[in-house]
mmCIF file of C-alpha atoms in Angstrom:
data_model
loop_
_atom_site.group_PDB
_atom_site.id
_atom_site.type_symbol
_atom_site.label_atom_id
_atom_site.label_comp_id
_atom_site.label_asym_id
_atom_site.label_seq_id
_atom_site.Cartn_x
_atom_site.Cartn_y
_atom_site.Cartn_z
ATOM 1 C CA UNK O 1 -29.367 2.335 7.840
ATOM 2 C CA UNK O 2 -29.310 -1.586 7.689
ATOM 3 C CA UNK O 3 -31.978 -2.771 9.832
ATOM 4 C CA UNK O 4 -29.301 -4.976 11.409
ATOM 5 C CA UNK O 5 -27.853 -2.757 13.077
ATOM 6 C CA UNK O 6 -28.612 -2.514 16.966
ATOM 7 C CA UNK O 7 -25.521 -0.046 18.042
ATOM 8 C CA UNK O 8 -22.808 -2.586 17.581
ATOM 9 C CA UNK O 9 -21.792 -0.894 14.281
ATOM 10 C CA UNK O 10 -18.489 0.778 13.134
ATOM 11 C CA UNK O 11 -17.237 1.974 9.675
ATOM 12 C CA UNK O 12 -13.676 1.727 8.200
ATOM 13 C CA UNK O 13 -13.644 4.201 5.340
ATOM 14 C CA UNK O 14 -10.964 3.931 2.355
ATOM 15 C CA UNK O 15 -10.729 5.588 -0.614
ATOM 16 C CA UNK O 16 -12.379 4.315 -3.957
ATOM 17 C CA UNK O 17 -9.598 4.693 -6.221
ATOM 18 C CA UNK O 18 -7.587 2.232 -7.564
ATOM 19 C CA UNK O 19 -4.437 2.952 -5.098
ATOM 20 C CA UNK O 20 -6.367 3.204 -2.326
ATOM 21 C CA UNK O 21 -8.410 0.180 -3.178
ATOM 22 C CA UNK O 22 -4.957 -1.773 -3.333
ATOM 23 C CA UNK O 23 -3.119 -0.277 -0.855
ATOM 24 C CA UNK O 24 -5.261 1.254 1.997
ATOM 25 C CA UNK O 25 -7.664 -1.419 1.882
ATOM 26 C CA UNK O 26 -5.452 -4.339 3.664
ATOM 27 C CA UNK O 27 -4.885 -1.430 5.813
ATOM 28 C CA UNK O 28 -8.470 -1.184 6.633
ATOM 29 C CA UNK O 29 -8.794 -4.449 7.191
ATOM 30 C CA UNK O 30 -5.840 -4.399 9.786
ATOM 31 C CA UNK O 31 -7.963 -1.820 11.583
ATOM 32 C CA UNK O 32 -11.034 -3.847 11.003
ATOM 33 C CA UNK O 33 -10.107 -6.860 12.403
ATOM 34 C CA UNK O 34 -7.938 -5.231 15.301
ATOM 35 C CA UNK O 35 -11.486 -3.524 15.983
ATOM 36 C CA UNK O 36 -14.167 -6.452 16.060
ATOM 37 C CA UNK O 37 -11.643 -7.999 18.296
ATOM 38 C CA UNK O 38 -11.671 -5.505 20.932
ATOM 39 C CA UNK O 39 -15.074 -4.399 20.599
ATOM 40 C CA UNK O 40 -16.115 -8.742 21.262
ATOM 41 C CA UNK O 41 -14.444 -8.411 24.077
ATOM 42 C CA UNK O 42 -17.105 -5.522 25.563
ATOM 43 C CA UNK O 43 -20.212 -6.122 23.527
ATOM 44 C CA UNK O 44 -22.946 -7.924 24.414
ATOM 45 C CA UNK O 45 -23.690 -8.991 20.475
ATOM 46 C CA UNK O 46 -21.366 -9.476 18.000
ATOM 47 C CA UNK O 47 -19.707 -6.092 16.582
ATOM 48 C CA UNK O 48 -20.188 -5.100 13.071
ATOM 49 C CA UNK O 49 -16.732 -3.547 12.003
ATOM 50 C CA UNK O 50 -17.675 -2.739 8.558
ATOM 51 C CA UNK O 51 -15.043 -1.492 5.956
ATOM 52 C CA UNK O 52 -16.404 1.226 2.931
ATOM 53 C CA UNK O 53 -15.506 3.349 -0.142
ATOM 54 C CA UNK O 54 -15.779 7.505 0.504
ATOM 55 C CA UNK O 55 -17.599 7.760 -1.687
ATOM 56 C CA UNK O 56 -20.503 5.310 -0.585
ATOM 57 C CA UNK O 57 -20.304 7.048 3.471
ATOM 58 C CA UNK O 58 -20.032 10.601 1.743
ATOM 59 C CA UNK O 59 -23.246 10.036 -0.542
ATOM 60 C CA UNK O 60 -25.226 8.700 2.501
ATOM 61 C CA UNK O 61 -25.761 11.256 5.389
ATOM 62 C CA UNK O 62 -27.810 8.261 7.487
ATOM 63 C CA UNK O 63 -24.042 6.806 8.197
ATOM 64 C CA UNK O 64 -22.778 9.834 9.341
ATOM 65 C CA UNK O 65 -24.327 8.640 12.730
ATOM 66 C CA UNK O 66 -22.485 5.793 13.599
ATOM 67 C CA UNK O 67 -18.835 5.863 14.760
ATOM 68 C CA UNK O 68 -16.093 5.997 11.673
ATOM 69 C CA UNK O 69 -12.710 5.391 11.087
ATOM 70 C CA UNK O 70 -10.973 6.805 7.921
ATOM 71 C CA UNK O 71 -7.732 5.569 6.320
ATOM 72 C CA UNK O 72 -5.548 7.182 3.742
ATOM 73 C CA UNK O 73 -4.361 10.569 2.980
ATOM 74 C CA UNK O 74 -6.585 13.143 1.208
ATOM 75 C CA UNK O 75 -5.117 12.847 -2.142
ATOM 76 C CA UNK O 76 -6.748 9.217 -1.866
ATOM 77 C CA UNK O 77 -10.069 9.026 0.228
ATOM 78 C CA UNK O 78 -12.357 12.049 -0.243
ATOM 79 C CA UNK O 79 -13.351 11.554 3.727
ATOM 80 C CA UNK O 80 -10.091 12.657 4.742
ATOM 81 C CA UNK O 81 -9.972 15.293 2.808
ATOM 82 C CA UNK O 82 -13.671 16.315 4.150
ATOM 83 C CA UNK O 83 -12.535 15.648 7.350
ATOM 84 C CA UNK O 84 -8.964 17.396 7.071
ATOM 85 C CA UNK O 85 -9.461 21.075 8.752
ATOM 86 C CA UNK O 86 -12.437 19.897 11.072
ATOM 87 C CA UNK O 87 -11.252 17.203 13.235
ATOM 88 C CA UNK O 88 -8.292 17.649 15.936
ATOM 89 C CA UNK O 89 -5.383 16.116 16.093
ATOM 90 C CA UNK O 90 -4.425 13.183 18.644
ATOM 91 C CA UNK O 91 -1.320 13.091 16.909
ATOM 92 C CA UNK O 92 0.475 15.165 13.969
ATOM 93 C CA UNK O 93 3.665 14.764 12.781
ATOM 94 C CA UNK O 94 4.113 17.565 10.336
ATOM 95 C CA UNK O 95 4.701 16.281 7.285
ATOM 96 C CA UNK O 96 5.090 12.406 7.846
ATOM 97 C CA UNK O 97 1.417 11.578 9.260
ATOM 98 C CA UNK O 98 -1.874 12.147 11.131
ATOM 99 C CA UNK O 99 -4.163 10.727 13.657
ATOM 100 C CA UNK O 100 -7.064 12.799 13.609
ATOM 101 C CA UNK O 101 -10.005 12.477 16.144
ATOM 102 C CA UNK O 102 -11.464 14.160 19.326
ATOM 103 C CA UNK O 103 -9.246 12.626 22.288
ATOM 104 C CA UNK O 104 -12.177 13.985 25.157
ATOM 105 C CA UNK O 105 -15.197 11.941 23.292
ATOM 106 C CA UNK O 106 -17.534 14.764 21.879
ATOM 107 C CA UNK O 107 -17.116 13.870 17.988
ATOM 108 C CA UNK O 108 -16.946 9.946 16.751
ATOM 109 C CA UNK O 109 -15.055 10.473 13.825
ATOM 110 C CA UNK O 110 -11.440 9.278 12.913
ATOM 111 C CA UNK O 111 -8.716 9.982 10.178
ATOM 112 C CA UNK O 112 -5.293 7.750 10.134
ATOM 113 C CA UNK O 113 -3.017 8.844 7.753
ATOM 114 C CA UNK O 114 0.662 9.390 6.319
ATOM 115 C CA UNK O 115 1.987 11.808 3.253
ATOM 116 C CA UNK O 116 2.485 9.058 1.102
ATOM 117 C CA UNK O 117 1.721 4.506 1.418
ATOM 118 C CA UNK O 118 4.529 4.361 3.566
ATOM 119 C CA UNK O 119 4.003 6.939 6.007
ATOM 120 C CA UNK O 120 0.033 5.530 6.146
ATOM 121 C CA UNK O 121 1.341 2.279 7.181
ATOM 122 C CA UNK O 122 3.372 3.870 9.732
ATOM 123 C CA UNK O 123 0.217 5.866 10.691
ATOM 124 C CA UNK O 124 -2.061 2.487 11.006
ATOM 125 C CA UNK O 125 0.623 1.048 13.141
ATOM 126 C CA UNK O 126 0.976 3.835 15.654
ATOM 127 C CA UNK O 127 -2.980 3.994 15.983
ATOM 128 C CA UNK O 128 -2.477 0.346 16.591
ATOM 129 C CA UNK O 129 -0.005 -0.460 18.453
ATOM 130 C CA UNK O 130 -0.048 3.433 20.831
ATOM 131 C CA UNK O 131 -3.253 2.502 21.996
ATOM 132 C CA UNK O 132 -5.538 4.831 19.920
ATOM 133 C CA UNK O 133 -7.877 2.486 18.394
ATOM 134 C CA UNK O 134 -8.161 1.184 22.165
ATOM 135 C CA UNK O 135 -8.963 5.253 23.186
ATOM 136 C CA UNK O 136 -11.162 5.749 19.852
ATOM 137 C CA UNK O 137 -13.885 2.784 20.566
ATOM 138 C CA UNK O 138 -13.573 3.373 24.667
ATOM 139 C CA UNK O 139 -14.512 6.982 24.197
ATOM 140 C CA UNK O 140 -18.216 6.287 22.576
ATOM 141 C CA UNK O 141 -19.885 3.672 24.839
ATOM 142 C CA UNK O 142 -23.285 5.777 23.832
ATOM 143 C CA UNK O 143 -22.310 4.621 20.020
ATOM 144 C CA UNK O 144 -20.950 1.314 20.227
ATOM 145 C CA UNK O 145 -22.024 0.298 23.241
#
């Protein structure tokens, strides 16, 4: 882990493809940004909101540790996929998208995704805007502090 780090840390994981490099990554970002604001507001230092290929968090087991949000569908990030039968869902619409993470705080892991682009946008903007991301970071104030 980057010596920087001093449990201020958060990942935003998108696939390394090409379409998810194009399209899920400004989604990411959304996410990103939406997080380092919040997380200013109750950290002491600055928060490191940190956005990554699957393929990088996958191949590294020392990042499994720190808190993570994933973004796009399994048929684009491999961490979704991985992540697909073992995390609950906060929210599932059955065919259209998914919001996967552990609403009572025991796991610190997060999937946001629709069927197709579309229906991932609509995903990111329910996580945003529904208050998710808000329950996500306020649920691990042993992670990010």
């Amino acid at each position: 882990m980057d010596s920087r780090d001093n449990g201020n840390m958060l990942f935003v994981v998108t696939g390394a493809c090409l379409k998810a490099e194009r399209l899920d990554r400004p989604l990411a970002e959304r996410i990103r940004q939406a997080a380092q604001a919040a997380l200013a507001e109750r950290l002491d230092t600055e928060p490191d909101v940190v956005i990554l290929s699957d393929i990088w968090y996958l191949n590294s087991t020392e990042l499994h540790q720190t808190p993570t949000i994933s973004v796009g569908g399994p048929g684009v990030n491999h961490l979704s996929a991985y992540w697909q039968s073992r995390l609950p869902f906060a929210l599932m619409v059955e065919n259209v998208l998914q919001i996967q993470m552990d609403v009572l705080g025991a796991d610190h892991r997060c999937a946001v995704w629709g069927m197709d682009h579309e229906l991932t946008v609509e995903a990111v903007d329910t996580f945003l805007s529904k208050g998710h991301l808000t329950r996500f970071l306020s649920l691990y104030p042993k992670s990010i502090k």
